[in-house]
Amino acid sequence: MKITFDFAAQQISIDGDAPNLMEIVQAARELVPAISQININTARLPGIQQAAKPAQASTSAPENGASLTGVTLRQFIKSLRIAGASEGVAAVAYYYKHHGGVESFSPKDLSTWFTQAGLQKPSQMPVAVFYAKKKFGYVQSAGRGKWRLTTNGENLIVGKLNQADDADDS
């Protein structure tokens, strides 16, 4: 494992994978709270089914039985094959619904999450969210300026998780 502190760019890079990776990330955040970005590069991205679950963690588990505990947003997104901004919207919303307990979100939230996930941000995030609703039905309105993931969006991501698990098994 290699940890690099880049104070000029205000980021920490962690190369490698360890069972206590989340503890290392927490320690790095406590050590340098002013750092705005932590990049994690693992040699082999863990499948969602393989993630280790800490003893004290309590998160809502997805209905398909997969555990997102201990998997960063970036690792989760990389484990899927995301094709376009609409699928990215659905994937990020799924992650935060099941990992962070966030039921509704704004386009501004998605913009921040796309950056954290390492996805290319659309130039007009509100338009991308509306397109994900209109063309694919991945999200629906949850009030003024708020959106939520639909069953169609959840099914898309569960299908991609199953494809990723099948690819890991072979």
Short mmCIF file of N, CA and C in Angstrom, two decimals:
data_model
loop_
_atom_site.label_atom_id
_atom_site.label_comp_id
_atom_site.label_asym_id
_atom_site.label_seq_id
_atom_site.Cartn_x
_atom_site.Cartn_y
_atom_site.Cartn_z
N MET A 1 0.85 -1.17 0.00
CA MET A 1 0.00 0.00 0.00
C MET A 1 0.89 1.23 0.00
N LYS A 2 0.50 2.23 -0.79
CA LYS A 2 1.25 3.48 -0.89
C LYS A 2 0.28 4.64 -0.69
N ILE A 3 0.61 5.54 0.25
CA ILE A 3 -0.22 6.71 0.52
C ILE A 3 0.59 7.95 0.19
N THR A 4 0.03 8.82 -0.68
CA THR A 4 0.72 10.04 -1.10
C THR A 4 -0.12 11.24 -0.71
N PHE A 5 0.50 12.16 0.04
CA PHE A 5 -0.14 13.41 0.42
C PHE A 5 0.34 14.50 -0.54
N ASP A 6 -0.56 15.09 -1.30
CA ASP A 6 -0.23 16.18 -2.22
C ASP A 6 -0.91 17.44 -1.70
N PHE A 7 -0.15 18.21 -0.91
CA PHE A 7 -0.73 19.39 -0.27
C PHE A 7 -0.99 20.51 -1.27
N ALA A 8 -0.21 20.59 -2.33
CA ALA A 8 -0.41 21.63 -3.34
C ALA A 8 -1.75 21.44 -4.06
N ALA A 9 -2.08 20.20 -4.38
CA ALA A 9 -3.34 19.90 -5.06
C ALA A 9 -4.46 19.61 -4.07
N GLN A 10 -4.18 19.61 -2.79
CA GLN A 10 -5.13 19.31 -1.73
C GLN A 10 -5.81 17.96 -1.95
N GLN A 11 -4.98 16.92 -2.11
CA GLN A 11 -5.54 15.59 -2.28
C GLN A 11 -4.62 14.53 -1.69
N ILE A 12 -5.20 13.40 -1.38
CA ILE A 12 -4.48 12.24 -0.88
C ILE A 12 -4.75 11.11 -1.86
N SER A 13 -3.69 10.40 -2.25
CA SER A 13 -3.84 9.25 -3.13
C SER A 13 -3.44 8.00 -2.37
N ILE A 14 -4.30 6.99 -2.41
CA ILE A 14 -4.02 5.72 -1.77
C ILE A 14 -3.99 4.66 -2.85
N ASP A 15 -2.82 4.03 -3.03
CA ASP A 15 -2.65 2.98 -4.03
C ASP A 15 -2.53 1.65 -3.30
N GLY A 16 -3.42 0.72 -3.61
CA GLY A 16 -3.40 -0.58 -2.98
C GLY A 16 -4.73 -0.90 -2.36
N ASP A 17 -4.82 -2.09 -1.84
CA ASP A 17 -6.07 -2.55 -1.23
C ASP A 17 -5.71 -3.30 0.04
N ALA A 18 -6.45 -3.03 1.08
CA ALA A 18 -6.21 -3.71 2.36
C ALA A 18 -7.55 -3.90 3.05
N PRO A 19 -7.65 -4.88 3.93
CA PRO A 19 -8.91 -5.09 4.63
C PRO A 19 -9.33 -3.87 5.46
N ASN A 20 -8.36 -3.09 5.90
CA ASN A 20 -8.66 -1.93 6.74
C ASN A 20 -8.59 -0.62 5.96
N LEU A 21 -8.93 -0.65 4.69
CA LEU A 21 -8.83 0.53 3.82
C LEU A 21 -9.70 1.68 4.33
N MET A 22 -10.89 1.39 4.80
CA MET A 22 -11.77 2.46 5.28
C MET A 22 -11.20 3.11 6.54
N GLU A 23 -10.52 2.33 7.40
CA GLU A 23 -9.88 2.90 8.58
C GLU A 23 -8.75 3.82 8.18
N ILE A 24 -8.02 3.47 7.14
CA ILE A 24 -6.93 4.31 6.65
C ILE A 24 -7.48 5.63 6.11
N VAL A 25 -8.58 5.55 5.37
CA VAL A 25 -9.21 6.76 4.83
C VAL A 25 -9.67 7.66 5.98
N GLN A 26 -10.30 7.09 7.00
CA GLN A 26 -10.76 7.88 8.15
C GLN A 26 -9.57 8.53 8.85
N ALA A 27 -8.48 7.79 9.03
CA ALA A 27 -7.29 8.34 9.69
C ALA A 27 -6.70 9.48 8.86
N ALA A 28 -6.70 9.33 7.54
CA ALA A 28 -6.18 10.39 6.68
C ALA A 28 -7.04 11.65 6.77
N ARG A 29 -8.37 11.46 6.84
CA ARG A 29 -9.27 12.61 6.98
C ARG A 29 -9.05 13.32 8.31
N GLU A 30 -8.82 12.55 9.37
CA GLU A 30 -8.57 13.15 10.68
C GLU A 30 -7.21 13.84 10.72
N LEU A 31 -6.22 13.26 10.05
CA LEU A 31 -4.88 13.81 10.04
C LEU A 31 -4.81 15.15 9.31
N VAL A 32 -5.47 15.22 8.15
CA VAL A 32 -5.46 16.44 7.34
C VAL A 32 -6.90 16.75 6.93
N PRO A 33 -7.67 17.44 7.79
CA PRO A 33 -9.08 17.71 7.48
C PRO A 33 -9.28 18.70 6.33
N ALA A 34 -8.25 19.49 5.99
CA ALA A 34 -8.39 20.49 4.93
C ALA A 34 -8.31 19.88 3.53
N ILE A 35 -7.92 18.63 3.43
CA ILE A 35 -7.81 17.96 2.12
C ILE A 35 -9.21 17.79 1.55
N SER A 36 -9.37 18.20 0.28
CA SER A 36 -10.70 18.17 -0.33
C SER A 36 -10.97 16.89 -1.12
N GLN A 37 -9.92 16.11 -1.43
CA GLN A 37 -10.14 14.93 -2.27
C GLN A 37 -9.24 13.79 -1.83
N ILE A 38 -9.81 12.59 -1.77
CA ILE A 38 -9.05 11.38 -1.49
C ILE A 38 -9.29 10.42 -2.64
N ASN A 39 -8.21 10.05 -3.34
CA ASN A 39 -8.30 9.12 -4.47
C ASN A 39 -7.82 7.74 -4.01
N ILE A 40 -8.60 6.72 -4.32
CA ILE A 40 -8.25 5.35 -3.95
C ILE A 40 -8.11 4.55 -5.23
N ASN A 41 -6.93 3.97 -5.42
CA ASN A 41 -6.68 3.12 -6.58
C ASN A 41 -6.34 1.73 -6.07
N THR A 42 -7.18 0.74 -6.42
CA THR A 42 -6.93 -0.62 -5.98
C THR A 42 -6.46 -1.45 -7.16
N ALA A 43 -5.67 -2.45 -6.86
CA ALA A 43 -5.16 -3.31 -7.91
C ALA A 43 -6.29 -4.09 -8.56
N ARG A 44 -7.18 -4.61 -7.74
CA ARG A 44 -8.35 -5.35 -8.24
C ARG A 44 -9.56 -4.77 -7.54
N LEU A 45 -10.48 -4.27 -8.31
CA LEU A 45 -11.67 -3.70 -7.71
C LEU A 45 -12.52 -4.81 -7.12
N PRO A 46 -12.88 -4.67 -5.86
CA PRO A 46 -13.69 -5.72 -5.25
C PRO A 46 -15.10 -5.71 -5.81
N GLY A 47 -15.66 -6.89 -6.00
CA GLY A 47 -17.05 -6.96 -6.39
C GLY A 47 -17.91 -6.54 -5.22
N ILE A 48 -19.12 -6.16 -5.49
CA ILE A 48 -20.00 -5.68 -4.44
C ILE A 48 -20.27 -6.80 -3.44
N GLN A 49 -20.33 -8.03 -3.90
CA GLN A 49 -20.59 -9.15 -3.00
C GLN A 49 -19.39 -9.44 -2.10
N GLN A 50 -18.16 -9.03 -2.51
CA GLN A 50 -16.96 -9.37 -1.78
C GLN A 50 -16.59 -8.35 -0.71
N ALA A 51 -17.30 -7.26 -0.61
CA ALA A 51 -16.93 -6.20 0.33
C ALA A 51 -17.04 -6.70 1.76
N ALA A 52 -16.02 -6.37 2.56
CA ALA A 52 -16.03 -6.76 3.97
C ALA A 52 -16.93 -5.81 4.75
N LYS A 53 -17.73 -6.37 5.64
CA LYS A 53 -18.66 -5.56 6.41
C LYS A 53 -18.14 -5.39 7.83
N PRO A 54 -17.82 -4.15 8.26
CA PRO A 54 -17.36 -3.95 9.62
C PRO A 54 -18.43 -4.34 10.63
N ALA A 55 -18.00 -4.73 11.83
CA ALA A 55 -18.92 -5.24 12.85
C ALA A 55 -19.92 -4.19 13.31
N GLN A 56 -19.50 -2.92 13.45
CA GLN A 56 -20.41 -1.91 13.98
C GLN A 56 -21.20 -1.19 12.89
N ALA A 57 -20.98 -1.50 11.63
CA ALA A 57 -21.64 -0.76 10.56
C ALA A 57 -23.12 -1.11 10.52
N SER A 58 -23.93 -0.09 10.29
CA SER A 58 -25.36 -0.34 10.13
C SER A 58 -25.86 0.52 8.99
N THR A 59 -26.02 -0.12 7.84
CA THR A 59 -26.55 0.57 6.66
C THR A 59 -27.69 -0.27 6.11
N SER A 60 -28.55 0.37 5.34
CA SER A 60 -29.63 -0.39 4.72
C SER A 60 -29.07 -1.17 3.54
N ALA A 61 -29.34 -2.44 3.49
CA ALA A 61 -28.82 -3.29 2.44
C ALA A 61 -29.76 -3.28 1.25
N PRO A 62 -29.22 -3.34 0.04
CA PRO A 62 -30.07 -3.43 -1.14
C PRO A 62 -30.89 -4.72 -1.12
N GLU A 63 -31.98 -4.72 -1.85
CA GLU A 63 -32.89 -5.85 -1.85
C GLU A 63 -32.28 -7.11 -2.43
N ASN A 64 -31.28 -6.98 -3.31
CA ASN A 64 -30.70 -8.17 -3.92
C ASN A 64 -29.68 -8.85 -3.01
N GLY A 65 -29.50 -8.32 -1.78
CA GLY A 65 -28.62 -8.96 -0.82
C GLY A 65 -27.19 -8.49 -0.89
N ALA A 66 -26.82 -7.66 -1.86
CA ALA A 66 -25.45 -7.17 -1.96
C ALA A 66 -25.18 -6.18 -0.86
N SER A 67 -23.95 -6.14 -0.40
CA SER A 67 -23.57 -5.21 0.65
C SER A 67 -22.67 -4.13 0.06
N LEU A 68 -23.04 -2.87 0.27
CA LEU A 68 -22.23 -1.76 -0.22
C LEU A 68 -21.32 -1.22 0.86
N THR A 69 -21.35 -1.78 2.05
CA THR A 69 -20.53 -1.29 3.14
C THR A 69 -19.07 -1.52 2.82
N GLY A 70 -18.26 -0.50 3.02
CA GLY A 70 -16.84 -0.61 2.77
C GLY A 70 -16.44 -0.37 1.33
N VAL A 71 -17.38 -0.11 0.46
CA VAL A 71 -17.09 0.16 -0.94
C VAL A 71 -17.30 1.65 -1.18
N THR A 72 -16.28 2.31 -1.70
CA THR A 72 -16.41 3.73 -1.98
C THR A 72 -17.28 3.94 -3.22
N LEU A 73 -17.76 5.15 -3.38
CA LEU A 73 -18.57 5.48 -4.56
C LEU A 73 -17.78 5.21 -5.83
N ARG A 74 -16.52 5.59 -5.84
CA ARG A 74 -15.69 5.40 -7.04
C ARG A 74 -15.53 3.91 -7.35
N GLN A 75 -15.30 3.08 -6.34
CA GLN A 75 -15.18 1.63 -6.55
C GLN A 75 -16.50 1.05 -7.06
N PHE A 76 -17.60 1.52 -6.49
CA PHE A 76 -18.91 1.04 -6.91
C PHE A 76 -19.16 1.35 -8.38
N ILE A 77 -18.89 2.59 -8.78
CA ILE A 77 -19.11 3.00 -10.17
C ILE A 77 -18.20 2.23 -11.11
N LYS A 78 -16.94 2.03 -10.72
CA LYS A 78 -16.00 1.31 -11.59
C LYS A 78 -16.37 -0.17 -11.74
N SER A 79 -17.09 -0.71 -10.76
CA SER A 79 -17.48 -2.12 -10.85
C SER A 79 -18.63 -2.33 -11.84
N LEU A 80 -19.28 -1.24 -12.23
CA LEU A 80 -20.39 -1.30 -13.19
C LEU A 80 -19.91 -0.82 -14.55
N ARG A 81 -20.63 -1.13 -15.57
CA ARG A 81 -20.34 -0.59 -16.91
C ARG A 81 -21.37 0.48 -17.19
N ILE A 82 -21.02 1.71 -16.88
CA ILE A 82 -21.92 2.84 -17.04
C ILE A 82 -21.82 3.37 -18.46
N ALA A 83 -22.95 3.44 -19.14
CA ALA A 83 -22.99 3.94 -20.52
C ALA A 83 -23.82 5.22 -20.55
N GLY A 84 -23.18 6.34 -20.40
CA GLY A 84 -23.87 7.62 -20.52
C GLY A 84 -24.27 8.24 -19.20
N ALA A 85 -24.66 9.49 -19.28
CA ALA A 85 -25.00 10.27 -18.10
C ALA A 85 -26.25 9.75 -17.40
N SER A 86 -27.23 9.27 -18.15
CA SER A 86 -28.47 8.78 -17.54
C SER A 86 -28.21 7.57 -16.64
N GLU A 87 -27.38 6.64 -17.11
CA GLU A 87 -27.02 5.50 -16.28
C GLU A 87 -26.16 5.94 -15.11
N GLY A 88 -25.33 6.95 -15.31
CA GLY A 88 -24.54 7.50 -14.22
C GLY A 88 -25.42 8.09 -13.14
N VAL A 89 -26.47 8.80 -13.54
CA VAL A 89 -27.43 9.38 -12.59
C VAL A 89 -28.06 8.26 -11.77
N ALA A 90 -28.49 7.20 -12.45
CA ALA A 90 -29.13 6.08 -11.75
C ALA A 90 -28.15 5.38 -10.81
N ALA A 91 -26.91 5.17 -11.25
CA ALA A 91 -25.93 4.46 -10.43
C ALA A 91 -25.56 5.25 -9.17
N VAL A 92 -25.32 6.55 -9.33
CA VAL A 92 -24.96 7.38 -8.18
C VAL A 92 -26.13 7.49 -7.22
N ALA A 93 -27.34 7.64 -7.75
CA ALA A 93 -28.53 7.72 -6.90
C ALA A 93 -28.74 6.41 -6.15
N TYR A 94 -28.50 5.28 -6.80
CA TYR A 94 -28.63 3.97 -6.16
C TYR A 94 -27.63 3.84 -5.01
N TYR A 95 -26.38 4.22 -5.28
CA TYR A 95 -25.35 4.13 -4.25
C TYR A 95 -25.74 4.95 -3.02
N TYR A 96 -26.14 6.19 -3.24
CA TYR A 96 -26.46 7.04 -2.09
C TYR A 96 -27.77 6.64 -1.41
N LYS A 97 -28.68 6.04 -2.15
CA LYS A 97 -29.91 5.57 -1.52
C LYS A 97 -29.62 4.41 -0.58
N HIS A 98 -28.79 3.47 -1.03
CA HIS A 98 -28.53 2.26 -0.24
C HIS A 98 -27.34 2.39 0.70
N HIS A 99 -26.42 3.27 0.41
CA HIS A 99 -25.24 3.42 1.27
C HIS A 99 -25.36 4.62 2.21
N GLY A 100 -25.90 5.71 1.71
CA GLY A 100 -25.98 6.92 2.53
C GLY A 100 -27.35 7.23 3.06
N GLY A 101 -28.36 6.46 2.67
CA GLY A 101 -29.71 6.71 3.14
C GLY A 101 -30.33 7.97 2.55
N VAL A 102 -29.84 8.41 1.40
CA VAL A 102 -30.34 9.62 0.76
C VAL A 102 -31.44 9.23 -0.22
N GLU A 103 -32.68 9.58 0.10
CA GLU A 103 -33.81 9.21 -0.74
C GLU A 103 -34.01 10.17 -1.90
N SER A 104 -33.81 11.47 -1.66
CA SER A 104 -33.99 12.45 -2.74
C SER A 104 -32.74 13.32 -2.84
N PHE A 105 -32.54 13.87 -4.02
CA PHE A 105 -31.32 14.62 -4.30
C PHE A 105 -31.62 15.71 -5.31
N SER A 106 -30.74 16.69 -5.37
CA SER A 106 -30.87 17.78 -6.34
C SER A 106 -29.82 17.59 -7.43
N PRO A 107 -29.97 18.28 -8.55
CA PRO A 107 -28.92 18.23 -9.58
C PRO A 107 -27.57 18.72 -9.05
N LYS A 108 -27.59 19.66 -8.11
CA LYS A 108 -26.34 20.13 -7.51
C LYS A 108 -25.65 19.01 -6.73
N ASP A 109 -26.44 18.22 -5.98
CA ASP A 109 -25.90 17.06 -5.28
C ASP A 109 -25.26 16.09 -6.27
N LEU A 110 -25.97 15.81 -7.35
CA LEU A 110 -25.46 14.89 -8.37
C LEU A 110 -24.16 15.39 -8.97
N SER A 111 -24.06 16.69 -9.18
CA SER A 111 -22.84 17.26 -9.74
C SER A 111 -21.65 16.96 -8.84
N THR A 112 -21.83 17.13 -7.54
CA THR A 112 -20.77 16.82 -6.58
C THR A 112 -20.46 15.33 -6.58
N TRP A 113 -21.50 14.51 -6.60
CA TRP A 113 -21.31 13.06 -6.57
C TRP A 113 -20.64 12.54 -7.83
N PHE A 114 -20.95 13.13 -8.99
CA PHE A 114 -20.30 12.72 -10.24
C PHE A 114 -18.79 12.95 -10.13
N THR A 115 -18.40 14.07 -9.53
CA THR A 115 -16.98 14.36 -9.35
C THR A 115 -16.35 13.32 -8.43
N GLN A 116 -17.01 13.00 -7.33
CA GLN A 116 -16.50 11.99 -6.40
C GLN A 116 -16.40 10.62 -7.05
N ALA A 117 -17.32 10.33 -7.95
CA ALA A 117 -17.35 9.02 -8.60
C ALA A 117 -16.34 8.91 -9.73
N GLY A 118 -15.79 10.03 -10.16
CA GLY A 118 -14.86 10.02 -11.29
C GLY A 118 -15.57 9.94 -12.62
N LEU A 119 -16.84 10.29 -12.65
CA LEU A 119 -17.61 10.30 -13.89
C LEU A 119 -17.52 11.67 -14.55
N GLN A 120 -17.61 11.70 -15.86
CA GLN A 120 -17.62 12.99 -16.56
C GLN A 120 -18.96 13.67 -16.31
N LYS A 121 -18.88 14.90 -15.81
CA LYS A 121 -20.11 15.64 -15.50
C LYS A 121 -20.71 16.21 -16.77
N PRO A 122 -22.02 16.09 -16.93
CA PRO A 122 -22.69 16.76 -18.04
C PRO A 122 -22.59 18.27 -17.85
N SER A 123 -22.59 19.02 -18.93
CA SER A 123 -22.47 20.47 -18.82
C SER A 123 -23.69 21.07 -18.15
N GLN A 124 -24.86 20.48 -18.34
CA GLN A 124 -26.10 20.93 -17.70
C GLN A 124 -26.70 19.76 -16.93
N MET A 125 -26.34 19.64 -15.66
CA MET A 125 -26.81 18.51 -14.86
C MET A 125 -28.34 18.47 -14.75
N PRO A 126 -29.04 19.61 -14.56
CA PRO A 126 -30.52 19.53 -14.52
C PRO A 126 -31.12 18.94 -15.79
N VAL A 127 -30.53 19.26 -16.93
CA VAL A 127 -31.01 18.72 -18.21
C VAL A 127 -30.74 17.22 -18.27
N ALA A 128 -29.57 16.79 -17.80
CA ALA A 128 -29.24 15.37 -17.80
C ALA A 128 -30.19 14.57 -16.90
N VAL A 129 -30.55 15.14 -15.75
CA VAL A 129 -31.48 14.46 -14.85
C VAL A 129 -32.86 14.37 -15.49
N PHE A 130 -33.30 15.45 -16.12
CA PHE A 130 -34.61 15.43 -16.78
C PHE A 130 -34.62 14.41 -17.92
N TYR A 131 -33.51 14.32 -18.66
CA TYR A 131 -33.38 13.35 -19.74
C TYR A 131 -33.45 11.92 -19.19
N ALA A 132 -32.81 11.68 -18.03
CA ALA A 132 -32.86 10.36 -17.41
C ALA A 132 -34.29 10.00 -17.03
N LYS A 133 -35.09 11.01 -16.71
CA LYS A 133 -36.50 10.79 -16.37
C LYS A 133 -37.32 10.57 -17.63
N LYS A 134 -37.19 11.50 -18.58
CA LYS A 134 -38.05 11.50 -19.76
C LYS A 134 -37.80 10.29 -20.68
N LYS A 135 -36.55 10.01 -20.97
CA LYS A 135 -36.25 8.96 -21.93
C LYS A 135 -36.23 7.57 -21.32
N PHE A 136 -35.68 7.43 -20.10
CA PHE A 136 -35.49 6.10 -19.53
C PHE A 136 -36.33 5.82 -18.29
N GLY A 137 -36.82 6.84 -17.63
CA GLY A 137 -37.61 6.64 -16.42
C GLY A 137 -36.80 6.19 -15.22
N TYR A 138 -35.50 6.54 -15.16
CA TYR A 138 -34.65 6.14 -14.06
C TYR A 138 -34.91 6.94 -12.79
N VAL A 139 -35.38 8.17 -12.94
CA VAL A 139 -35.67 9.02 -11.78
C VAL A 139 -37.05 9.64 -11.94
N GLN A 140 -37.58 10.15 -10.83
CA GLN A 140 -38.86 10.86 -10.88
C GLN A 140 -38.77 12.05 -9.95
N SER A 141 -39.64 13.00 -10.16
CA SER A 141 -39.64 14.21 -9.34
C SER A 141 -40.08 13.88 -7.91
N ALA A 142 -39.39 14.51 -6.96
CA ALA A 142 -39.73 14.32 -5.55
C ALA A 142 -40.05 15.66 -4.92
N GLY A 143 -40.44 16.62 -5.74
CA GLY A 143 -40.71 17.97 -5.26
C GLY A 143 -39.91 18.97 -6.07
N ARG A 144 -40.04 20.21 -5.74
CA ARG A 144 -39.36 21.27 -6.50
C ARG A 144 -37.84 21.13 -6.40
N GLY A 145 -37.22 20.83 -7.53
CA GLY A 145 -35.77 20.71 -7.60
C GLY A 145 -35.21 19.46 -6.96
N LYS A 146 -36.05 18.53 -6.58
CA LYS A 146 -35.60 17.28 -5.96
C LYS A 146 -36.02 16.09 -6.82
N TRP A 147 -35.21 15.07 -6.82
CA TRP A 147 -35.45 13.87 -7.61
C TRP A 147 -35.22 12.65 -6.74
N ARG A 148 -35.80 11.51 -7.17
CA ARG A 148 -35.57 10.25 -6.48
C ARG A 148 -35.48 9.13 -7.52
N LEU A 149 -34.78 8.08 -7.15
CA LEU A 149 -34.59 6.92 -8.01
C LEU A 149 -35.90 6.14 -8.12
N THR A 150 -36.23 5.69 -9.32
CA THR A 150 -37.43 4.89 -9.54
C THR A 150 -37.09 3.40 -9.49
N THR A 151 -38.12 2.59 -9.53
CA THR A 151 -37.93 1.14 -9.58
C THR A 151 -37.18 0.76 -10.86
N ASN A 152 -37.48 1.46 -11.94
CA ASN A 152 -36.78 1.21 -13.21
C ASN A 152 -35.29 1.48 -13.07
N GLY A 153 -34.93 2.56 -12.39
CA GLY A 153 -33.52 2.89 -12.16
C GLY A 153 -32.85 1.86 -11.26
N GLU A 154 -33.56 1.43 -10.22
CA GLU A 154 -33.01 0.40 -9.32
C GLU A 154 -32.79 -0.90 -10.08
N ASN A 155 -33.76 -1.29 -10.91
CA ASN A 155 -33.63 -2.53 -11.67
C ASN A 155 -32.43 -2.48 -12.62
N LEU A 156 -32.19 -1.33 -13.22
CA LEU A 156 -31.03 -1.18 -14.10
C LEU A 156 -29.74 -1.48 -13.34
N ILE A 157 -29.59 -0.88 -12.16
CA ILE A 157 -28.35 -1.04 -11.40
C ILE A 157 -28.23 -2.45 -10.83
N VAL A 158 -29.34 -3.03 -10.36
CA VAL A 158 -29.30 -4.41 -9.86
C VAL A 158 -28.87 -5.34 -11.00
N GLY A 159 -29.37 -5.11 -12.20
CA GLY A 159 -28.95 -5.91 -13.36
C GLY A 159 -27.47 -5.76 -13.65
N LYS A 160 -26.97 -4.53 -13.54
CA LYS A 160 -25.54 -4.30 -13.77
C LYS A 160 -24.69 -4.93 -12.67
N LEU A 161 -25.20 -4.90 -11.43
CA LEU A 161 -24.48 -5.56 -10.33
C LEU A 161 -24.41 -7.07 -10.57
N ASN A 162 -25.50 -7.63 -11.04
CA ASN A 162 -25.51 -9.07 -11.33
C ASN A 162 -24.55 -9.40 -12.47
N GLN A 163 -24.48 -8.54 -13.50
CA GLN A 163 -23.54 -8.74 -14.60
C GLN A 163 -22.11 -8.67 -14.10
N ALA A 164 -21.83 -7.71 -13.20
CA ALA A 164 -20.48 -7.57 -12.65
C ALA A 164 -20.11 -8.78 -11.82
N ASP A 165 -21.07 -9.31 -11.05
CA ASP A 165 -20.82 -10.50 -10.24
C ASP A 165 -20.58 -11.72 -11.13
N ASP A 166 -21.34 -11.83 -12.22
CA ASP A 166 -21.15 -12.95 -13.15
C ASP A 166 -19.78 -12.86 -13.81
N ALA A 167 -19.32 -11.65 -14.14
CA ALA A 167 -18.01 -11.47 -14.74
C ALA A 167 -16.90 -11.81 -13.75
N ASP A 168 -17.11 -11.51 -12.46
CA ASP A 168 -16.11 -11.84 -11.43
C ASP A 168 -16.03 -13.34 -11.22
N ASP A 169 -17.15 -14.04 -11.37
CA ASP A 169 -17.18 -15.49 -11.15
C ASP A 169 -16.49 -16.26 -12.27
N SER A 170 -16.47 -15.69 -13.47
CA SER A 170 -15.89 -16.44 -14.60
C SER A 170 -14.43 -16.17 -14.79
#
